[in-house]
Amino acid sequence: MIGPNRIGASPLSRASLLAFRVAGYALVAALFLAPLAWVLASSLRRPGPLYQYASPLSWRLFIPDRPTLANFAHALTSLGMDRALRNTAFVAVTTALAGLVVNSMAGFALAALSFPGKNMVFAAVMVAFMAPFDAIVIPLHRAVSSMGLVNSWAALILPAVGNGMAIFLFRQFYHEYPKEILEAARVDGASWLRLFWQVVLPSSGPALAAAAVLIFMHQWNSLFWPLVAAYSEKYTMAQVIVASQIAVDGTRWASLFATSVLSSIPPMMLFFLLQKHYLRGIGGFGGN
Amino acid sequence: MKRVLSVALTLLILTAVTTALPAVGAGVGAAASAAAATRLEVVWMGWPKDLLDEQLAPFLQANPDIELDIQAVPFNQLFQTLEVRLASSQPPDVFIVDGPLTASYAHRGYLMPLDSLIYEEELAEFFPASVEACKYRGVLYALPYTSSAAGLYFNIDIFNEYGVELPPQKPGDRITWEHVLELARRLTVDSNGDGQPEVWGLLIEQSDRPYQLLPLAESLGARPLSPDGSTSEGFVNSEAFIKAARFYGDLFNAEKVSPVGILDAPVVREYFGSGKAAMMLGAEWNISRLAEFEGFNFGLSAHPAFEGGRAVTPTGGWHVGISSRIPSDKLDAALHFARYMTSREASAAWARLFGNAPARRDAYEALPDLFSNYMWEVLLYDMEHTASPRPVTPAYLEFEARLKDAFNAIQFGADPTEALNEAARLIDRELARYR
Amino acid sequence: MSRPPTPAQPSARLAPIQRQARLRERLHPTHRNLRSELLATAAFLAPALALLAAFRLYPAAVSVAQSLQGGSLQAYRELFADTTFLKSVRVTLAYAAMASPATVAVSLLLALVLQGSGRVRSLVRTACFLPSTVSMSVVAVTWGMILDPHFGLANSVLSAVGLPRQLFLASPVQALQCLAALSVWRNAGYWMMFFLSGMEAVPKSVYEAAQLDGASPLQCAVTITVPLLAPTLGFVLVSNTVVNCLAFAPVFILTRGGPLGSTNVLMYEAYKSAFTYLDMPRSSAISTLVLAAVFALSFLELKLIQAGFGGDRQ
């Protein structure tokens, strides 16, 4: 774990450095995780008062004394979370796969090709990225419904495939792409499309992984659009079920925490599994 | 190509894993239905789905020719969702309406007038105030699904611990707000002297919402709008209204008997249920909610009124409406569903499942085990005698938001006169658009 | 400060071919070539642009048109005379000015510390990413309880170490700061991912060269990683500005604009205008102004980054 420049350091300082680093990691992780540990612990507890261990503060807040999976079972069998997770996974994955193709191509064109009106196109992409969703939701709903798409999978997926932020990400990434490689291939007579598919895309792992998470998360966290775009029960999305546990006349804390934990698992897995694509283990800070 | 493929593969594996989750829940909608079934699209409040399924099961069993596609919308998103869907070309066939928004939806033509579809005698069992709230300009636009009432809940153990006499527990027997303040002062306890009470005197469940706070002003004879509903200047900032608002603001600031900034009703309930307050002004569903706290010992006294003022209590609830643009071949099924949801059986069933007050008298007789106790009797008495519905105006949405902003500001220490003058100015600006 | 060495390897190998290519292009600037170039460009851009036009740009144009109801600037004139709106502008700017730099700094720091392989790092990275996967409604409940002014965890901790209790979300001064801190907690791990992905584009040979020169990890970070991250930094900075200027959910769910309007950000005001005051022109006018301002700000940020790091290597 320790970089080659410290090879000459004494064993003692190496050990203390390691300890220091581990302590640092632990602190960072704890800061990020403490609130989530509470959420997780609450989802494993039988329903009870929200403030039970928080005031006065008790270590029991983070460690349930008789953990139970009943809240998860209830969420999956009686609250419709099983179907909602399947629906959301289907929508988010489909959108991400289609979005990777569409947005990477656009981002590549904006970075590597030269054509008239390039700045205008980039500006349009940025406007699309910045248009506040709550401002456009009514006209968007009208547009989707005039295409006859309301209450379908397409209504959930299509509007999110083109993603201004993802295009922006790819454009910035392809700025770095060595021009020489492109030019060489062009001289060999490869078309841009073939070049993109055979040369550029295969070496775009880091950007593809980041964009996949970006688009996936965008869909995974969507709450309001699904409510108006695909309202049939069979299209219910995960965040709708989570948010439904809160009401002025009765919030079910245990169900809220359990549904939330369930809905956190897929994006977490995605991030964890895709890590190796933007982390080859390059030189620098002690990595091998 | 390998990296692209593995990004794609990871995504696919993820779907597969998620999809493989135990597919145990069959769900109500899964039952295969005959080809001839009428399919009703319904927007409903996002109450717990298991309870909703339980309530709808008898209807679905008895009506195999009707298929329900129920969208349960979370409370925080309900009004926004309805705004978009009602204005679109595919409105829901049947939808739940927050009582005071009936006028707003009717005014904008979203609701089907029901006068010629519902018989007069069908309305006989509903509370008159509930039926009135379903009307706009004399025309019936919805049916009452629930009603509501509020009272003063108290923590018996805290009262006993500090040797304070419990408030009365009989229908119609209410203490004054001045008395409540005095109790609250005695029961705001900072035992370790850190300046932070361990027990607060009084909580207000919906602590900045007009639903909960209008009765204070009305008890002093104020009303928020002119009788014709056209203006708020001189009403929402009348002397009596300001006096009530000052009393409310003092609870949080000058008297410090109520905790400032706890705006979420569910969190307020947690405070009360965990013994962090002696009293809570709250709605009827707390009878069920508070019973969920293990070993919690609470009582209920009738909604207070000001010394020398009128007894006024809040009411209003959810309604069931039918879209004005429902296809004619679905109308019968929609009416059948609306009638069922507002029937004696369904009202009583929902009260048992979730604790909301039925809007009809016969529902109370249907469940003696639930309703035959002094708490429900206290609330029922007020629903029949002192309940004051919120003002009927097509601008209710705007009115409510502006008044809530004012109450919110007053809770955080703003001057009541200034806050309410500002509210009057803004509300009148909104009202002008409906003239 | 010395400029980091640029990767020499590919360009050296390809230089002759490159020269040849330029020569050929200069010799045969045919129409056919130009047309096929344009066709290829269109093929790259068309799918994305069609989708964005149908589902983002067209609705945005409708929204802008709505703000100009009847061809008048009435809605805009009213806004600039409206103290609520003007205060909301200040609140939004203050929020973005707190949240954006802090988020960018923390996420960059996390990326620098946590880059590289190893099981521990991989777990810590996932831990940092985790907050962004939690539903907003649960974030609100969790932080609402941590920051509860009367019985919250934060106050318990403050009292335990002898510090005075705070009002947090119930204080007109602290509420916005709390929301900004919450935003850093929730989003730092998410943006870290983009930095990590950008670092991947930095060739390994550069680090090896620097390490041979005896550069410390800190020197490596300052002189190599960060400058080579310019495009990624541009992306994260601009996206952060956009996201924070358009922030809505935490306000909607935690403070509802209060106390005393201290967290009433523009998008929440636009939301209220549209869905509770039913005043579409006002709502659209606010959104249009936000869009214009954010656009200008992003442009400026991209230019600054370009200038600061000596331009794109393009």
PDB file of N, CA, C and O in Angstrom, chain B residues 36-42 59 63 65-68 93-94 320 322 326-341:
ATOM      1  N   ALA B  36     -64.708  -8.404 -20.008  1.00  0.00           N
ATOM      2  CA  ALA B  36     -65.716  -7.352 -20.050  1.00  0.00           C
ATOM      3  C   ALA B  36     -65.582  -6.368 -18.881  1.00  0.00           C
ATOM      4  O   ALA B  36     -66.335  -5.419 -18.794  1.00  0.00           O
ATOM      5  N   ALA B  37     -64.625  -6.596 -17.982  1.00  0.00           N
ATOM      6  CA  ALA B  37     -64.532  -5.770 -16.788  1.00  0.00           C
ATOM      7  C   ALA B  37     -64.293  -4.307 -17.130  1.00  0.00           C
ATOM      8  O   ALA B  37     -63.565  -3.988 -18.062  1.00  0.00           O
ATOM      9  N   THR B  38     -64.922  -3.433 -16.337  1.00  0.00           N
ATOM     10  CA  THR B  38     -64.661  -2.009 -16.483  1.00  0.00           C
ATOM     11  C   THR B  38     -63.453  -1.674 -15.631  1.00  0.00           C
ATOM     12  O   THR B  38     -63.389  -2.039 -14.461  1.00  0.00           O
ATOM     13  N   ARG B  39     -62.520  -0.964 -16.243  1.00  0.00           N
ATOM     14  CA  ARG B  39     -61.290  -0.660 -15.534  1.00  0.00           C
ATOM     15  C   ARG B  39     -61.353   0.785 -15.066  1.00  0.00           C
ATOM     16  O   ARG B  39     -61.431   1.714 -15.868  1.00  0.00           O
ATOM     17  N   LEU B  40     -61.302   0.984 -13.754  1.00  0.00           N
ATOM     18  CA  LEU B  40     -61.344   2.346 -13.212  1.00  0.00           C
ATOM     19  C   LEU B  40     -59.942   2.774 -12.804  1.00  0.00           C
ATOM     20  O   LEU B  40     -59.260   2.061 -12.079  1.00  0.00           O
ATOM     21  N   GLU B  41     -59.537   3.937 -13.291  1.00  0.00           N
ATOM     22  CA  GLU B  41     -58.261   4.493 -12.847  1.00  0.00           C
ATOM     23  C   GLU B  41     -58.533   5.438 -11.684  1.00  0.00           C
ATOM     24  O   GLU B  41     -59.300   6.386 -11.810  1.00  0.00           O
ATOM     25  N   VAL B  42     -57.869   5.151 -10.556  1.00  0.00           N
ATOM     26  CA  VAL B  42     -58.161   5.876  -9.321  1.00  0.00           C
ATOM     27  C   VAL B  42     -56.876   6.492  -8.776  1.00  0.00           C
ATOM     28  O   VAL B  42     -55.845   5.831  -8.738  1.00  0.00           O
ATOM     29  N   PHE B  59     -64.814  -5.013  -1.873  1.00  0.00           N
ATOM     30  CA  PHE B  59     -65.392  -4.409  -3.083  1.00  0.00           C
ATOM     31  C   PHE B  59     -65.015  -5.221  -4.318  1.00  0.00           C
ATOM     32  O   PHE B  59     -65.861  -5.518  -5.163  1.00  0.00           O
ATOM     33  N   ASN B  63     -67.530  -7.256  -6.817  1.00  0.00           N
ATOM     34  CA  ASN B  63     -67.703  -6.661  -8.148  1.00  0.00           C
ATOM     35  C   ASN B  63     -66.664  -7.182  -9.127  1.00  0.00           C
ATOM     36  O   ASN B  63     -65.760  -6.464  -9.528  1.00  0.00           O
ATOM     37  N   ASP B  65     -66.820  -7.538 -12.090  1.00  0.00           N
ATOM     38  CA  ASP B  65     -66.850  -6.838 -13.381  1.00  0.00           C
ATOM     39  C   ASP B  65     -66.165  -5.479 -13.313  1.00  0.00           C
ATOM     40  O   ASP B  65     -66.132  -4.753 -14.290  1.00  0.00           O
ATOM     41  N   ILE B  66     -65.656  -5.097 -12.131  1.00  0.00           N
ATOM     42  CA  ILE B  66     -64.928  -3.829 -12.030  1.00  0.00           C
ATOM     43  C   ILE B  66     -63.474  -4.129 -11.641  1.00  0.00           C
ATOM     44  O   ILE B  66     -63.203  -4.860 -10.697  1.00  0.00           O
ATOM     45  N   GLU B  67     -62.585  -3.536 -12.400  1.00  0.00           N
ATOM     46  CA  GLU B  67     -61.162  -3.699 -12.121  1.00  0.00           C
ATOM     47  C   GLU B  67     -60.648  -2.349 -11.628  1.00  0.00           C
ATOM     48  O   GLU B  67     -60.942  -1.321 -12.246  1.00  0.00           O
ATOM     49  N   LEU B  68     -59.922  -2.349 -10.529  1.00  0.00           N
ATOM     50  CA  LEU B  68     -59.427  -1.080  -9.991  1.00  0.00           C
ATOM     51  C   LEU B  68     -57.932  -0.940 -10.262  1.00  0.00           C
ATOM     52  O   LEU B  68     -57.155  -1.834  -9.968  1.00  0.00           O
ATOM     53  N   ASP B  93     -60.186   8.524 -13.426  1.00  0.00           N
ATOM     54  CA  ASP B  93     -61.653   8.451 -13.427  1.00  0.00           C
ATOM     55  C   ASP B  93     -62.224   8.883 -12.084  1.00  0.00           C
ATOM     56  O   ASP B  93     -63.215   9.603 -12.010  1.00  0.00           O
ATOM     57  N   VAL B  94     -61.592   8.396 -11.021  1.00  0.00           N
ATOM     58  CA  VAL B  94     -62.034   8.716  -9.667  1.00  0.00           C
ATOM     59  C   VAL B  94     -60.812   9.185  -8.907  1.00  0.00           C
ATOM     60  O   VAL B  94     -59.719   8.654  -9.111  1.00  0.00           O
ATOM     61  N   VAL B 320     -64.425  11.950  -2.060  1.00  0.00           N
ATOM     62  CA  VAL B 320     -64.234  11.160  -3.278  1.00  0.00           C
ATOM     63  C   VAL B 320     -64.895  11.906  -4.427  1.00  0.00           C
ATOM     64  O   VAL B 320     -66.074  12.254  -4.348  1.00  0.00           O
ATOM     65  N   ILE B 322     -65.429  12.385  -8.856  1.00  0.00           N
ATOM     66  CA  ILE B 322     -65.401  11.695 -10.153  1.00  0.00           C
ATOM     67  C   ILE B 322     -65.011  12.721 -11.210  1.00  0.00           C
ATOM     68  O   ILE B 322     -65.479  13.865 -11.177  1.00  0.00           O
ATOM     69  N   ILE B 326     -64.908  11.716 -17.411  1.00  0.00           N
ATOM     70  CA  ILE B 326     -64.911  10.261 -17.388  1.00  0.00           C
ATOM     71  C   ILE B 326     -65.708   9.735 -18.596  1.00  0.00           C
ATOM     72  O   ILE B 326     -66.755  10.300 -18.930  1.00  0.00           O
ATOM     73  N   PRO B 327     -65.209   8.693 -19.281  1.00  0.00           N
ATOM     74  CA  PRO B 327     -65.980   8.126 -20.402  1.00  0.00           C
ATOM     75  C   PRO B 327     -67.338   7.640 -19.888  1.00  0.00           C
ATOM     76  O   PRO B 327     -67.412   7.074 -18.787  1.00  0.00           O
ATOM     77  N   SER B 328     -68.395   7.852 -20.678  1.00  0.00           N
ATOM     78  CA  SER B 328     -69.747   7.590 -20.163  1.00  0.00           C
ATOM     79  C   SER B 328     -69.935   6.113 -19.793  1.00  0.00           C
ATOM     80  O   SER B 328     -70.690   5.805 -18.884  1.00  0.00           O
ATOM     81  N   ASP B 329     -69.224   5.208 -20.477  1.00  0.00           N
ATOM     82  CA  ASP B 329     -69.413   3.793 -20.137  1.00  0.00           C
ATOM     83  C   ASP B 329     -68.749   3.404 -18.826  1.00  0.00           C
ATOM     84  O   ASP B 329     -68.907   2.277 -18.358  1.00  0.00           O
ATOM     85  N   LYS B 330     -67.991   4.338 -18.238  1.00  0.00           N
ATOM     86  CA  LYS B 330     -67.355   4.029 -16.955  1.00  0.00           C
ATOM     87  C   LYS B 330     -68.084   4.675 -15.788  1.00  0.00           C
ATOM     88  O   LYS B 330     -67.777   4.389 -14.625  1.00  0.00           O
ATOM     89  N   LEU B 331     -69.041   5.565 -16.118  1.00  0.00           N
ATOM     90  CA  LEU B 331     -69.649   6.375 -15.060  1.00  0.00           C
ATOM     91  C   LEU B 331     -70.339   5.522 -13.997  1.00  0.00           C
ATOM     92  O   LEU B 331     -70.191   5.770 -12.799  1.00  0.00           O
ATOM     93  N   ASP B 332     -71.075   4.496 -14.455  1.00  0.00           N
ATOM     94  CA  ASP B 332     -71.802   3.659 -13.492  1.00  0.00           C
ATOM     95  C   ASP B 332     -70.848   2.993 -12.515  1.00  0.00           C
ATOM     96  O   ASP B 332     -71.080   2.989 -11.299  1.00  0.00           O
ATOM     97  N   ALA B 333     -69.778   2.446 -13.063  1.00  0.00           N
ATOM     98  CA  ALA B 333     -68.798   1.780 -12.201  1.00  0.00           C
ATOM     99  C   ALA B 333     -68.175   2.780 -11.231  1.00  0.00           C
ATOM    100  O   ALA B 333     -67.978   2.479 -10.049  1.00  0.00           O
ATOM    101  N   ALA B 334     -67.886   3.992 -11.729  1.00  0.00           N
ATOM    102  CA  ALA B 334     -67.267   5.009 -10.878  1.00  0.00           C
ATOM    103  C   ALA B 334     -68.208   5.403  -9.740  1.00  0.00           C
ATOM    104  O   ALA B 334     -67.788   5.535  -8.582  1.00  0.00           O
ATOM    105  N   LEU B 335     -69.470   5.578 -10.065  1.00  0.00           N
ATOM    106  CA  LEU B 335     -70.445   5.922  -9.027  1.00  0.00           C
ATOM    107  C   LEU B 335     -70.556   4.796  -8.001  1.00  0.00           C
ATOM    108  O   LEU B 335     -70.616   5.037  -6.791  1.00  0.00           O
ATOM    109  N   HIS B 336     -70.565   3.571  -8.509  1.00  0.00           N
ATOM    110  CA  HIS B 336     -70.660   2.415  -7.636  1.00  0.00           C
ATOM    111  C   HIS B 336     -69.476   2.398  -6.663  1.00  0.00           C
ATOM    112  O   HIS B 336     -69.646   2.170  -5.462  1.00  0.00           O
ATOM    113  N   PHE B 337     -68.290   2.685  -7.193  1.00  0.00           N
ATOM    114  CA  PHE B 337     -67.084   2.693  -6.365  1.00  0.00           C
ATOM    115  C   PHE B 337     -67.133   3.833  -5.346  1.00  0.00           C
ATOM    116  O   PHE B 337     -66.833   3.638  -4.161  1.00  0.00           O
ATOM    117  N   ALA B 338     -67.535   5.024  -5.806  1.00  0.00           N
ATOM    118  CA  ALA B 338     -67.609   6.175  -4.890  1.00  0.00           C
ATOM    119  C   ALA B 338     -68.627   5.906  -3.783  1.00  0.00           C
ATOM    120  O   ALA B 338     -68.391   6.224  -2.613  1.00  0.00           O
ATOM    121  N   ARG B 339     -69.759   5.307  -4.155  1.00  0.00           N
ATOM    122  CA  ARG B 339     -70.764   4.973  -3.142  1.00  0.00           C
ATOM    123  C   ARG B 339     -70.195   3.965  -2.141  1.00  0.00           C
ATOM    124  O   ARG B 339     -70.403   4.079  -0.940  1.00  0.00           O
ATOM    125  N   TYR B 340     -69.470   2.962  -2.670  1.00  0.00           N
ATOM    126  CA  TYR B 340     -68.933   1.957  -1.768  1.00  0.00           C
ATOM    127  C   TYR B 340     -67.940   2.585  -0.787  1.00  0.00           C
ATOM    128  O   TYR B 340     -68.009   2.362   0.423  1.00  0.00           O
ATOM    129  N   MET B 341     -67.027   3.405  -1.304  1.00  0.00           N
ATOM    130  CA  MET B 341     -65.986   3.959  -0.437  1.00  0.00           C
ATOM    131  C   MET B 341     -66.579   4.844   0.648  1.00  0.00           C
ATOM    132  O   MET B 341     -66.000   4.994   1.718  1.00  0.00           O
TER     133      MET B 341
END
